[in-house]
Coordinates of C-alpha atoms in Angstrom, one line a residue:
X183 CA 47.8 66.5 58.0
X184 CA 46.7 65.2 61.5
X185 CA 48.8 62.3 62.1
X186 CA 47.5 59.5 64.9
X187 CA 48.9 56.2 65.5
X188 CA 46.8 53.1 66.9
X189 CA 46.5 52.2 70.1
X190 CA 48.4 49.1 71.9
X191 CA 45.8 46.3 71.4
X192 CA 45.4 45.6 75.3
X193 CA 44.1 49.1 75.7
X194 CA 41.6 48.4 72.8
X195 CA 40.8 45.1 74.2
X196 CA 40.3 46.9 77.7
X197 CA 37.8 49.7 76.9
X198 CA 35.7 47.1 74.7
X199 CA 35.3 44.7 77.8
X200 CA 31.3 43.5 78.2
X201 CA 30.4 45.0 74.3
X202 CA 29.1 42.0 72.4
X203 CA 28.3 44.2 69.0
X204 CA 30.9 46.3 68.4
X205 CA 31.1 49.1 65.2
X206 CA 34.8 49.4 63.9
X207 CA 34.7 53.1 62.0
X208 CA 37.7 53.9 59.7
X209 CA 38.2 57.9 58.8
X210 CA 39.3 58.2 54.9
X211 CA 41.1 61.3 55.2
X212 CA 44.4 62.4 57.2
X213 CA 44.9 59.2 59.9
X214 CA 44.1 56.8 56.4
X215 CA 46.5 58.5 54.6
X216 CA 49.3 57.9 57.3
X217 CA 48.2 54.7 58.0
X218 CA 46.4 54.8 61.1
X219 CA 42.8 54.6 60.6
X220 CA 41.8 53.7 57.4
X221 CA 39.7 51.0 55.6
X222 CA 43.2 49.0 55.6
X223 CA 43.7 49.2 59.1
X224 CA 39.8 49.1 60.1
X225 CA 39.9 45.4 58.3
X226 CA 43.3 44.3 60.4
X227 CA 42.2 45.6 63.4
X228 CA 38.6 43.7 63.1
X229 CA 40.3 40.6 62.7
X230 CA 42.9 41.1 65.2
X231 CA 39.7 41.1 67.4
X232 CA 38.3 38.6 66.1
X233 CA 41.0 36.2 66.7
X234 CA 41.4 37.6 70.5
X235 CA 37.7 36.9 71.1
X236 CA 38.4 33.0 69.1
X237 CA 41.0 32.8 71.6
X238 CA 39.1 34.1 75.2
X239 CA 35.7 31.9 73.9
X240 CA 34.0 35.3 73.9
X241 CA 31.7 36.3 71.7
X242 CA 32.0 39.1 70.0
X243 CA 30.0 40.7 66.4
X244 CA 32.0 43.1 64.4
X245 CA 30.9 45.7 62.1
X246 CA 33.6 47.6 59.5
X247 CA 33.0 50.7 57.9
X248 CA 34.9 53.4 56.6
X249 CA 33.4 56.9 56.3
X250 CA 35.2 59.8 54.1
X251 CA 35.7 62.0 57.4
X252 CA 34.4 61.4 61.0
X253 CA 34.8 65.8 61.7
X254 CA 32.1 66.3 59.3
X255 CA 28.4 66.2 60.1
X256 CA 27.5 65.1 56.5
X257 CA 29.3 62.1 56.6
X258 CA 28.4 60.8 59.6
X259 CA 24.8 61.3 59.0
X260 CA 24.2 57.9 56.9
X261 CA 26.2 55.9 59.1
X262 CA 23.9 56.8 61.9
X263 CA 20.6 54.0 61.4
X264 CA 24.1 51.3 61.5
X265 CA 25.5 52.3 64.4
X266 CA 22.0 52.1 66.1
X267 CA 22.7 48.0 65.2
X268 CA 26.3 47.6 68.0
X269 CA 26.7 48.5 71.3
X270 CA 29.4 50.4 70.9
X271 CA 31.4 52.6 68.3
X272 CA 35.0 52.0 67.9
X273 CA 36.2 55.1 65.9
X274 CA 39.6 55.3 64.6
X275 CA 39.3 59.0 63.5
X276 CA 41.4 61.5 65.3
X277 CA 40.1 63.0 68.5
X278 CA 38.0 65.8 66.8
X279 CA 36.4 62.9 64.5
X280 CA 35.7 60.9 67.9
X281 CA 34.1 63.8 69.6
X282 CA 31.7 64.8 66.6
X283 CA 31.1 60.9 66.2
X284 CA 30.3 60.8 69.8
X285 CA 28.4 64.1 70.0
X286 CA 26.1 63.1 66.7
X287 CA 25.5 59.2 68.2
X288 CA 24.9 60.1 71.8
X289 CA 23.7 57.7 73.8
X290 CA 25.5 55.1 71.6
X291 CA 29.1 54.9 73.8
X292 CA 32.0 55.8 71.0
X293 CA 35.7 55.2 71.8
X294 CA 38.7 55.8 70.6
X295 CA 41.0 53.3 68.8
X296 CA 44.0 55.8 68.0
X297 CA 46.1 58.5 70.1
X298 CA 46.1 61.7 68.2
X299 CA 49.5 63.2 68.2
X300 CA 50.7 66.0 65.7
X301 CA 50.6 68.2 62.5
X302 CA 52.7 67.0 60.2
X303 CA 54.3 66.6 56.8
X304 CA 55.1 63.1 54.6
X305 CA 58.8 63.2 55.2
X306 CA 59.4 59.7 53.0
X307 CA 57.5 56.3 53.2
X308 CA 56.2 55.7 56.6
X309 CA 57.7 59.0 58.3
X310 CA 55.8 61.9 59.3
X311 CA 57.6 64.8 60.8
X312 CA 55.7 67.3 62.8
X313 CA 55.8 70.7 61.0
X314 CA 53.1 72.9 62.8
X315 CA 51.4 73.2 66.4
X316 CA 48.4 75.5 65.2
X317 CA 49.2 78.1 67.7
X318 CA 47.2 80.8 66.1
X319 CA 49.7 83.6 65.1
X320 CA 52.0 82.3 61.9
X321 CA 55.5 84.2 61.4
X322 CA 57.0 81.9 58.9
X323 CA 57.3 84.6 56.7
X324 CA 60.4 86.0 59.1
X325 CA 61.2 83.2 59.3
X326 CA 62.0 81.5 55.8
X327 CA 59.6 79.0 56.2
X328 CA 60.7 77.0 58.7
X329 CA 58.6 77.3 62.1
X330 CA 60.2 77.9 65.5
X331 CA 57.2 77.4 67.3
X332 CA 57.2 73.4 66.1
X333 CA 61.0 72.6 65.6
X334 CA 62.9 73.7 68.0
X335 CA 62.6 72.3 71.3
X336 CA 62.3 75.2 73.1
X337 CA 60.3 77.0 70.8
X338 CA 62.5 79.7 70.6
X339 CA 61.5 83.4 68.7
X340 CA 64.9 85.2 68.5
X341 CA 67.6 82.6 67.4
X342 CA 69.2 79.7 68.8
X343 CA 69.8 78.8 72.5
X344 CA 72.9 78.3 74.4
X345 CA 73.0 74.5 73.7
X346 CA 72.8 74.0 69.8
X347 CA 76.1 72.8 68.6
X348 CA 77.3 72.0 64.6
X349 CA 74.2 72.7 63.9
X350 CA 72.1 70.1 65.7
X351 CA 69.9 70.3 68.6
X352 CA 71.1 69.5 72.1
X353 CA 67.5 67.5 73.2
X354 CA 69.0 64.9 70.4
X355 CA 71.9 65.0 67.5
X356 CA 69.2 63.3 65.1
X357 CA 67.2 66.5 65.4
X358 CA 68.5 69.9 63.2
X359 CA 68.7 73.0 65.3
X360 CA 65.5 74.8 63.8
X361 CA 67.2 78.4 64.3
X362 CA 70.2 76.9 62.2
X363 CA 67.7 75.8 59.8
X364 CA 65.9 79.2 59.5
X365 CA 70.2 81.1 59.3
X366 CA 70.9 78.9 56.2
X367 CA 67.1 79.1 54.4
X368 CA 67.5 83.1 55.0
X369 CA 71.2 82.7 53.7
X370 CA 69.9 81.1 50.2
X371 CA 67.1 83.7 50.4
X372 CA 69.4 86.3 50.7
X373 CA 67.1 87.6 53.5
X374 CA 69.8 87.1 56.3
X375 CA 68.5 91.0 57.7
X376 CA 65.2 89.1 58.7
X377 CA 67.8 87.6 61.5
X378 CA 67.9 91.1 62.7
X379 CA 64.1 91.5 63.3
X380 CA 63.2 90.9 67.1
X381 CA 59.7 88.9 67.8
X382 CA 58.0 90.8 70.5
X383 CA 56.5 88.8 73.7
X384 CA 54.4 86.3 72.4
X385 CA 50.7 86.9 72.5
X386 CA 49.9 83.2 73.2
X387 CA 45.8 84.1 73.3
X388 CA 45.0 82.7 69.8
X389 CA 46.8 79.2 70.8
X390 CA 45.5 76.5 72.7
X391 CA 46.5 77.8 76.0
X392 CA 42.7 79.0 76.7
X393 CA 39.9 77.8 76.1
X394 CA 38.9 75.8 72.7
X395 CA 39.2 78.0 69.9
X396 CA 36.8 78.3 66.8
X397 CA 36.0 80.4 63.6
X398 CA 33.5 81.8 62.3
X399 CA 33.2 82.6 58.4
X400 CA 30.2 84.6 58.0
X401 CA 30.8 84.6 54.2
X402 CA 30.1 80.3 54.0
X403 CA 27.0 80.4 56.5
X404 CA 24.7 79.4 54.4
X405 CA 26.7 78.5 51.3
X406 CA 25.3 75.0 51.0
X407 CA 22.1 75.8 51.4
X408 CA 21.4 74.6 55.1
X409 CA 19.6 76.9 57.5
X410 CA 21.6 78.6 60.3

């Protein structure tokens, strides 16, 4: 999932300065799920600016709403005739929800409530670990599973570095050493040989070194029924 975490409340406070009707629009999907930006934290934030305003005798109108995602054009769609009603859009999707929100309410001004920050897995209650950087060209198959590319700090293709030591990484000792990681998952796979394969030079094209990347599946154009 894409995980995001809210921004510190002065920074909030600071891009809503001079709104007086102000839209507060949770996402439902990946940020709600890690606890970020859903109808849960849409209601806490709202009164965490209400209170402020109470405080600084400021008046301030507050709209809540939570939509199922904010990077889809179908849900955004009935929110649109409501956000006409504020000055401003508060969204606390990730920073593909904010742009489509932004793109679809234009000239409404939308801003974000939430810093977008990685791909990640549920780890245990209230931890998410980043598992995956999206870089375009997957080799977790040599790899037992376990991805170079997102956990080890050098993002290493063809074993460890110089500094991993018992095991652990040398940026921190809380962090595994991901090459050790991928020795002992190929060691119960009884695929150690895969150690032996050497990655070529990277081909970092399909990543997010150039320009924005998108795809194209001419198989679902049209699937729903909506005209191209």
């Amino acid at each position: 999932m894409i995980v995001g975490e809210r921004k510190p409340f002065n920074e909030i406070r600071a891009m809503l300065e001079g709104y007086k009707k102000v839209l507060i629009l949770g996402c439902g999907t990946c940020v709600s799920v890690c606890m970020a930006g859903g109808q849960k934290e849409v209601s806490l934030l709202a009164s965490q600016l209400r209170m402020d305003a109470r405080l600084r005798k400021t008046e301030m109108v507050l709209g809540e709403n939570t939509i199922q995602r904010q990077c889809d054009r179908e849900y955004i769609e009935p929110i649109v005739e409501q956000a006409g009603n504020y000055d401003v859009v508060l969204s606390m999707a990730c920073g593909a929800g904010v742009q489509l929100l932004a793109e679809m309410l234009t000239p409404l001004p939308v801003v974000p409530a939430l810093n977008t920050t990685f791909l990640a897995v549920a780890d245990r209650e209230g931890t998410w670990l980043e598992r995956c950087r999206g870089c375009g060209n997957c080799i977790l198959a040599d790899t037992g599973g376990i991805c170079p590319v997102a956990r080890c700090a050098k993002s290493l293709f063809n074993g460890p570095c110089g500094g991993s030591k018992e095991g652990k990484c040398e940026v921190s000792l809380d962090i595994p050493c991901a090459w050790q990681l991928i020795y002992d998952r190929l060691s119960d796979l009884g695929q150690l040989s895969q150690m032996e394969i050497i990655q070529p030079i990277r081909d970092w094209r399909p990543s997010d070194s150039g320009a924005p990347r998108s795809i194209v599946r001419e198989d679902a154009i049209g699937v729903s029924g909506e005209k191209a």
